[in-house]
């Protein structure tokens, strides 16, 4: 790959150039010669995922409870985090039963994985309103806000990864004289 030997010149604050280089996705070719004399080119990809935050100091006492509310479109999720084994209970149902799509499950799990507590905390949530995707995003937002309450030092990292940002996009209202929010009736010149 051209430029694979170059060192990244932009280094995030608080990180060394070597650590920044390791965090970059790399792709390189490996050439081998077989017994027949043919050259075989294999492309190898090395992907480095973001590591969990090591300095998260959340109180895992048996009676510890951290609650928060997450929102997205018309969906509202009231979330409670408590010490446990990583079980998600949403409206009395398990995560894979409530959200069968793996992408939604992955999005919901991201905040706890980011701080390294995915197997140490249980999530109990009540969700109403909105569609499936909006409910998943509301749950993710609520988990993130509960983590911030549990350890305020996590705020910077959770904010950097975009977990605390409330997605304010909602349906635009219908206007009088129009068919929908922006769709106009067909124009007739005469």
PDB file of C-alpha atoms in Angstrom:
ATOM      1  CA  UNK A   1       0.000   0.000   0.000  1.00  0.00           C
ATOM      2  CA  UNK A   2       1.476   3.377  -0.926  1.00  0.00           C
ATOM      3  CA  UNK A   3       2.418   5.471   2.090  1.00  0.00           C
ATOM      4  CA  UNK A   4       2.279   2.543   4.542  1.00  0.00           C
ATOM      5  CA  UNK A   5       5.708   3.505   5.873  1.00  0.00           C
ATOM      6  CA  UNK A   6       4.622   7.079   6.689  1.00  0.00           C
ATOM      7  CA  UNK A   7       3.942   8.127  10.270  1.00  0.00           C
ATOM      8  CA  UNK A   8       0.639   9.950  10.912  1.00  0.00           C
ATOM      9  CA  UNK A   9       1.287  13.650  11.473  1.00  0.00           C
ATOM     10  CA  UNK A  10      -1.951  14.392  13.331  1.00  0.00           C
ATOM     11  CA  UNK A  11      -1.787  13.019  16.863  1.00  0.00           C
ATOM     12  CA  UNK A  12      -4.820  13.349  19.181  1.00  0.00           C
ATOM     13  CA  UNK A  13      -4.224  15.226  22.410  1.00  0.00           C
ATOM     14  CA  UNK A  14      -2.744  13.060  25.177  1.00  0.00           C
ATOM     15  CA  UNK A  15      -1.513  10.376  22.760  1.00  0.00           C
ATOM     16  CA  UNK A  16       1.946   9.650  21.411  1.00  0.00           C
ATOM     17  CA  UNK A  17       2.727   9.290  17.706  1.00  0.00           C
ATOM     18  CA  UNK A  18       3.416   5.559  18.162  1.00  0.00           C
ATOM     19  CA  UNK A  19       0.027   4.953  19.820  1.00  0.00           C
ATOM     20  CA  UNK A  20      -1.708   6.897  17.051  1.00  0.00           C
ATOM     21  CA  UNK A  21       0.079   4.783  14.450  1.00  0.00           C
ATOM     22  CA  UNK A  22      -1.093   1.564  16.134  1.00  0.00           C
ATOM     23  CA  UNK A  23      -4.717   2.775  16.208  1.00  0.00           C
ATOM     24  CA  UNK A  24      -4.785   3.349  12.432  1.00  0.00           C
ATOM     25  CA  UNK A  25      -6.186   0.555  10.270  1.00  0.00           C
ATOM     26  CA  UNK A  26      -3.414  -1.033   8.249  1.00  0.00           C
ATOM     27  CA  UNK A  27      -3.547  -3.172   5.134  1.00  0.00           C
ATOM     28  CA  UNK A  28      -0.473  -4.790   3.674  1.00  0.00           C
ATOM     29  CA  UNK A  29       0.444  -7.382   1.056  1.00  0.00           C
ATOM     30  CA  UNK A  30       2.442 -10.537   1.738  1.00  0.00           C
ATOM     31  CA  UNK A  31       4.127 -12.207  -1.231  1.00  0.00           C
ATOM     32  CA  UNK A  32       5.061 -15.879  -1.028  1.00  0.00           C
ATOM     33  CA  UNK A  33       6.523 -18.198  -3.639  1.00  0.00           C
ATOM     34  CA  UNK A  34       4.983 -21.671  -3.835  1.00  0.00           C
ATOM     35  CA  UNK A  35       6.818 -24.892  -4.826  1.00  0.00           C
ATOM     36  CA  UNK A  36       5.552 -24.505  -8.422  1.00  0.00           C
ATOM     37  CA  UNK A  37       7.339 -21.182  -8.714  1.00  0.00           C
ATOM     38  CA  UNK A  38       4.092 -19.183  -8.718  1.00  0.00           C
ATOM     39  CA  UNK A  39       3.948 -15.962  -6.745  1.00  0.00           C
ATOM     40  CA  UNK A  40       0.974 -15.762  -4.412  1.00  0.00           C
ATOM     41  CA  UNK A  41      -0.083 -12.331  -3.139  1.00  0.00           C
ATOM     42  CA  UNK A  42      -2.204 -12.305  -0.002  1.00  0.00           C
ATOM     43  CA  UNK A  43      -3.730  -9.120   1.366  1.00  0.00           C
ATOM     44  CA  UNK A  44      -3.840  -9.010   5.130  1.00  0.00           C
ATOM     45  CA  UNK A  45      -5.955  -6.542   7.069  1.00  0.00           C
ATOM     46  CA  UNK A  46      -5.300  -5.585  10.637  1.00  0.00           C
ATOM     47  CA  UNK A  47      -8.110  -3.688  12.343  1.00  0.00           C
ATOM     48  CA  UNK A  48      -7.587  -2.214  15.790  1.00  0.00           C
ATOM     49  CA  UNK A  49     -10.788  -1.518  17.696  1.00  0.00           C
ATOM     50  CA  UNK A  50     -11.057   1.238  20.269  1.00  0.00           C
ATOM     51  CA  UNK A  51     -10.030  -0.022  23.676  1.00  0.00           C
ATOM     52  CA  UNK A  52     -12.318   0.313  26.714  1.00  0.00           C
ATOM     53  CA  UNK A  53     -11.632   3.131  29.143  1.00  0.00           C
ATOM     54  CA  UNK A  54      -9.383   1.730  31.875  1.00  0.00           C
ATOM     55  CA  UNK A  55      -9.988   4.380  34.552  1.00  0.00           C
ATOM     56  CA  UNK A  56     -13.754   3.849  34.939  1.00  0.00           C
ATOM     57  CA  UNK A  57     -14.436   3.711  38.678  1.00  0.00           C
ATOM     58  CA  UNK A  58     -18.108   2.798  39.014  1.00  0.00           C
ATOM     59  CA  UNK A  59     -19.424   1.692  42.411  1.00  0.00           C
ATOM     60  CA  UNK A  60     -20.539  -1.925  41.973  1.00  0.00           C
ATOM     61  CA  UNK A  61     -22.096  -2.339  45.434  1.00  0.00           C
ATOM     62  CA  UNK A  62     -25.032  -4.755  45.435  1.00  0.00           C
ATOM     63  CA  UNK A  63     -27.603  -2.007  46.043  1.00  0.00           C
ATOM     64  CA  UNK A  64     -26.098   0.551  43.609  1.00  0.00           C
ATOM     65  CA  UNK A  65     -28.605   1.879  41.052  1.00  0.00           C
ATOM     66  CA  UNK A  66     -28.024   4.474  38.348  1.00  0.00           C
ATOM     67  CA  UNK A  67     -31.030   5.777  36.445  1.00  0.00           C
ATOM     68  CA  UNK A  68     -31.412   8.061  33.448  1.00  0.00           C
ATOM     69  CA  UNK A  69     -33.743   8.863  30.574  1.00  0.00           C
ATOM     70  CA  UNK A  70     -32.826   8.601  26.900  1.00  0.00           C
ATOM     71  CA  UNK A  71     -34.786   9.990  23.966  1.00  0.00           C
ATOM     72  CA  UNK A  72     -34.851   9.698  20.176  1.00  0.00           C
ATOM     73  CA  UNK A  73     -37.684  10.949  17.930  1.00  0.00           C
ATOM     74  CA  UNK A  74     -40.867   9.941  19.820  1.00  0.00           C
ATOM     75  CA  UNK A  75     -39.222   7.102  21.783  1.00  0.00           C
ATOM     76  CA  UNK A  76     -38.468   7.503  25.494  1.00  0.00           C
ATOM     77  CA  UNK A  77     -36.375   4.999  27.460  1.00  0.00           C
ATOM     78  CA  UNK A  78     -36.153   5.029  31.259  1.00  0.00           C
ATOM     79  CA  UNK A  79     -32.962   3.121  32.049  1.00  0.00           C
ATOM     80  CA  UNK A  80     -31.616   1.695  35.305  1.00  0.00           C
ATOM     81  CA  UNK A  81     -28.078   0.293  35.563  1.00  0.00           C
ATOM     82  CA  UNK A  82     -27.226  -2.093  38.393  1.00  0.00           C
ATOM     83  CA  UNK A  83     -24.371  -4.508  39.138  1.00  0.00           C
ATOM     84  CA  UNK A  84     -24.869  -7.902  37.516  1.00  0.00           C
ATOM     85  CA  UNK A  85     -23.745 -10.194  34.704  1.00  0.00           C
ATOM     86  CA  UNK A  86     -24.548  -8.090  31.631  1.00  0.00           C
ATOM     87  CA  UNK A  87     -28.241  -8.968  31.267  1.00  0.00           C
ATOM     88  CA  UNK A  88     -30.515  -6.587  29.337  1.00  0.00           C
ATOM     89  CA  UNK A  89     -34.186  -6.586  30.390  1.00  0.00           C
ATOM     90  CA  UNK A  90     -36.322  -4.264  28.258  1.00  0.00           C
ATOM     91  CA  UNK A  91     -40.056  -4.025  28.984  1.00  0.00           C
ATOM     92  CA  UNK A  92     -39.718  -7.420  30.705  1.00  0.00           C
ATOM     93  CA  UNK A  93     -38.109  -9.042  27.641  1.00  0.00           C
ATOM     94  CA  UNK A  94     -34.507  -9.892  26.795  1.00  0.00           C
ATOM     95  CA  UNK A  95     -32.450  -7.809  24.364  1.00  0.00           C
ATOM     96  CA  UNK A  96     -32.431 -10.310  21.459  1.00  0.00           C
ATOM     97  CA  UNK A  97     -36.187 -10.825  21.832  1.00  0.00           C
ATOM     98  CA  UNK A  98     -36.974  -7.099  21.876  1.00  0.00           C
ATOM     99  CA  UNK A  99     -34.432  -6.134  19.176  1.00  0.00           C
ATOM    100  CA  UNK A 100     -33.781  -9.108  16.844  1.00  0.00           C
ATOM    101  CA  UNK A 101     -31.590  -7.062  14.440  1.00  0.00           C
ATOM    102  CA  UNK A 102     -27.906  -7.460  15.320  1.00  0.00           C
ATOM    103  CA  UNK A 103     -27.014  -3.902  14.288  1.00  0.00           C
ATOM    104  CA  UNK A 104     -29.467  -2.507  16.835  1.00  0.00           C
ATOM    105  CA  UNK A 105     -28.136  -4.862  19.527  1.00  0.00           C
ATOM    106  CA  UNK A 106     -24.583  -3.740  18.743  1.00  0.00           C
ATOM    107  CA  UNK A 107     -25.585  -0.060  18.969  1.00  0.00           C
ATOM    108  CA  UNK A 108     -27.289  -0.634  22.324  1.00  0.00           C
ATOM    109  CA  UNK A 109     -24.248  -2.430  23.779  1.00  0.00           C
ATOM    110  CA  UNK A 110     -21.699   0.207  22.642  1.00  0.00           C
ATOM    111  CA  UNK A 111     -21.715   2.510  25.724  1.00  0.00           C
ATOM    112  CA  UNK A 112     -21.098  -0.306  28.229  1.00  0.00           C
ATOM    113  CA  UNK A 113     -18.450  -1.885  25.974  1.00  0.00           C
ATOM    114  CA  UNK A 114     -16.722   1.487  25.665  1.00  0.00           C
ATOM    115  CA  UNK A 115     -16.177   1.655  29.430  1.00  0.00           C
ATOM    116  CA  UNK A 116     -15.472  -2.076  29.849  1.00  0.00           C
ATOM    117  CA  UNK A 117     -18.546  -2.891  31.953  1.00  0.00           C
ATOM    118  CA  UNK A 118     -20.538  -5.010  29.472  1.00  0.00           C
ATOM    119  CA  UNK A 119     -20.270  -8.134  31.691  1.00  0.00           C
ATOM    120  CA  UNK A 120     -20.474  -6.341  35.067  1.00  0.00           C
ATOM    121  CA  UNK A 121     -23.721  -4.371  34.854  1.00  0.00           C
ATOM    122  CA  UNK A 122     -27.340  -5.271  34.137  1.00  0.00           C
ATOM    123  CA  UNK A 123     -29.637  -2.929  32.219  1.00  0.00           C
ATOM    124  CA  UNK A 124     -33.328  -2.674  33.097  1.00  0.00           C
ATOM    125  CA  UNK A 125     -35.341  -0.356  30.852  1.00  0.00           C
ATOM    126  CA  UNK A 126     -38.893   0.692  30.111  1.00  0.00           C
ATOM    127  CA  UNK A 127     -39.382   2.020  26.578  1.00  0.00           C
ATOM    128  CA  UNK A 128     -42.467   3.487  24.928  1.00  0.00           C
ATOM    129  CA  UNK A 129     -43.209   5.418  21.753  1.00  0.00           C
ATOM    130  CA  UNK A 130     -41.410   5.539  18.431  1.00  0.00           C
ATOM    131  CA  UNK A 131     -40.310   2.726  16.177  1.00  0.00           C
ATOM    132  CA  UNK A 132     -37.809  -0.065  16.693  1.00  0.00           C
ATOM    133  CA  UNK A 133     -34.744   1.898  15.598  1.00  0.00           C
ATOM    134  CA  UNK A 134     -35.718   5.002  17.586  1.00  0.00           C
ATOM    135  CA  UNK A 135     -36.282   2.854  20.682  1.00  0.00           C
ATOM    136  CA  UNK A 136     -32.820   1.302  20.299  1.00  0.00           C
ATOM    137  CA  UNK A 137     -31.206   4.739  19.994  1.00  0.00           C
ATOM    138  CA  UNK A 138     -33.188   6.023  22.991  1.00  0.00           C
ATOM    139  CA  UNK A 139     -31.977   3.041  25.026  1.00  0.00           C
ATOM    140  CA  UNK A 140     -28.360   3.687  24.009  1.00  0.00           C
ATOM    141  CA  UNK A 141     -28.732   7.360  24.978  1.00  0.00           C
ATOM    142  CA  UNK A 142     -30.246   6.404  28.353  1.00  0.00           C
ATOM    143  CA  UNK A 143     -27.469   3.890  29.119  1.00  0.00           C
ATOM    144  CA  UNK A 144     -24.853   6.533  28.304  1.00  0.00           C
ATOM    145  CA  UNK A 145     -26.476   9.112  30.571  1.00  0.00           C
ATOM    146  CA  UNK A 146     -26.737   6.564  33.403  1.00  0.00           C
ATOM    147  CA  UNK A 147     -23.028   5.747  33.005  1.00  0.00           C
ATOM    148  CA  UNK A 148     -22.246   9.454  33.255  1.00  0.00           C
ATOM    149  CA  UNK A 149     -24.211   9.626  36.525  1.00  0.00           C
ATOM    150  CA  UNK A 150     -22.342   6.563  37.813  1.00  0.00           C
ATOM    151  CA  UNK A 151     -18.928   8.090  37.070  1.00  0.00           C
ATOM    152  CA  UNK A 152     -18.768  11.773  35.989  1.00  0.00           C
ATOM    153  CA  UNK A 153     -15.151  11.219  34.838  1.00  0.00           C
ATOM    154  CA  UNK A 154     -16.519   9.198  31.895  1.00  0.00           C
ATOM    155  CA  UNK A 155     -18.294  12.255  30.457  1.00  0.00           C
ATOM    156  CA  UNK A 156     -15.428  13.366  28.213  1.00  0.00           C
ATOM    157  CA  UNK A 157     -14.898   9.966  26.600  1.00  0.00           C
ATOM    158  CA  UNK A 158     -18.622   9.228  26.210  1.00  0.00           C
ATOM    159  CA  UNK A 159     -19.126  12.676  24.667  1.00  0.00           C
ATOM    160  CA  UNK A 160     -16.146  12.174  22.333  1.00  0.00           C
ATOM    161  CA  UNK A 161     -17.646   8.923  21.044  1.00  0.00           C
ATOM    162  CA  UNK A 162     -21.023  10.642  20.561  1.00  0.00           C
ATOM    163  CA  UNK A 163     -23.015   8.622  23.096  1.00  0.00           C
ATOM    164  CA  UNK A 164     -24.260  11.601  25.145  1.00  0.00           C
ATOM    165  CA  UNK A 165     -25.444  13.678  22.196  1.00  0.00           C
ATOM    166  CA  UNK A 166     -29.237  13.750  21.915  1.00  0.00           C
ATOM    167  CA  UNK A 167     -30.188  13.283  18.267  1.00  0.00           C
ATOM    168  CA  UNK A 168     -32.654  16.164  17.929  1.00  0.00           C
ATOM    169  CA  UNK A 169     -33.958  15.258  14.463  1.00  0.00           C
ATOM    170  CA  UNK A 170     -37.737  14.826  14.567  1.00  0.00           C
ATOM    171  CA  UNK A 171     -40.489  14.693  11.947  1.00  0.00           C
ATOM    172  CA  UNK A 172     -41.176  18.083  10.371  1.00  0.00           C
ATOM    173  CA  UNK A 173     -44.776  19.248  10.787  1.00  0.00           C
ATOM    174  CA  UNK A 174     -47.280  19.400   7.934  1.00  0.00           C
ATOM    175  CA  UNK A 175     -48.024  22.908   6.661  1.00  0.00           C
ATOM    176  CA  UNK A 176     -51.385  24.322   5.573  1.00  0.00           C
ATOM    177  CA  UNK A 177     -51.791  24.389   1.803  1.00  0.00           C
ATOM    178  CA  UNK A 178     -49.229  21.615   1.309  1.00  0.00           C
ATOM    179  CA  UNK A 179     -49.801  17.865   1.021  1.00  0.00           C
ATOM    180  CA  UNK A 180     -47.003  16.996   3.492  1.00  0.00           C
ATOM    181  CA  UNK A 181     -44.274  18.968   5.261  1.00  0.00           C
ATOM    182  CA  UNK A 182     -42.741  20.157   1.969  1.00  0.00           C
ATOM    183  CA  UNK A 183     -44.632  18.425  -0.856  1.00  0.00           C
ATOM    184  CA  UNK A 184     -46.709  20.900  -2.833  1.00  0.00           C
ATOM    185  CA  UNK A 185     -49.817  20.268  -4.935  1.00  0.00           C
ATOM    186  CA  UNK A 186     -49.148  20.043  -8.662  1.00  0.00           C
ATOM    187  CA  UNK A 187     -48.642  23.471 -10.216  1.00  0.00           C
ATOM    188  CA  UNK A 188     -50.947  24.430 -13.078  1.00  0.00           C
ATOM    189  CA  UNK A 189     -49.931  27.420 -15.160  1.00  0.00           C
ATOM    190  CA  UNK A 190     -53.462  27.989 -16.583  1.00  0.00           C
TER     191      UNK A 190
END
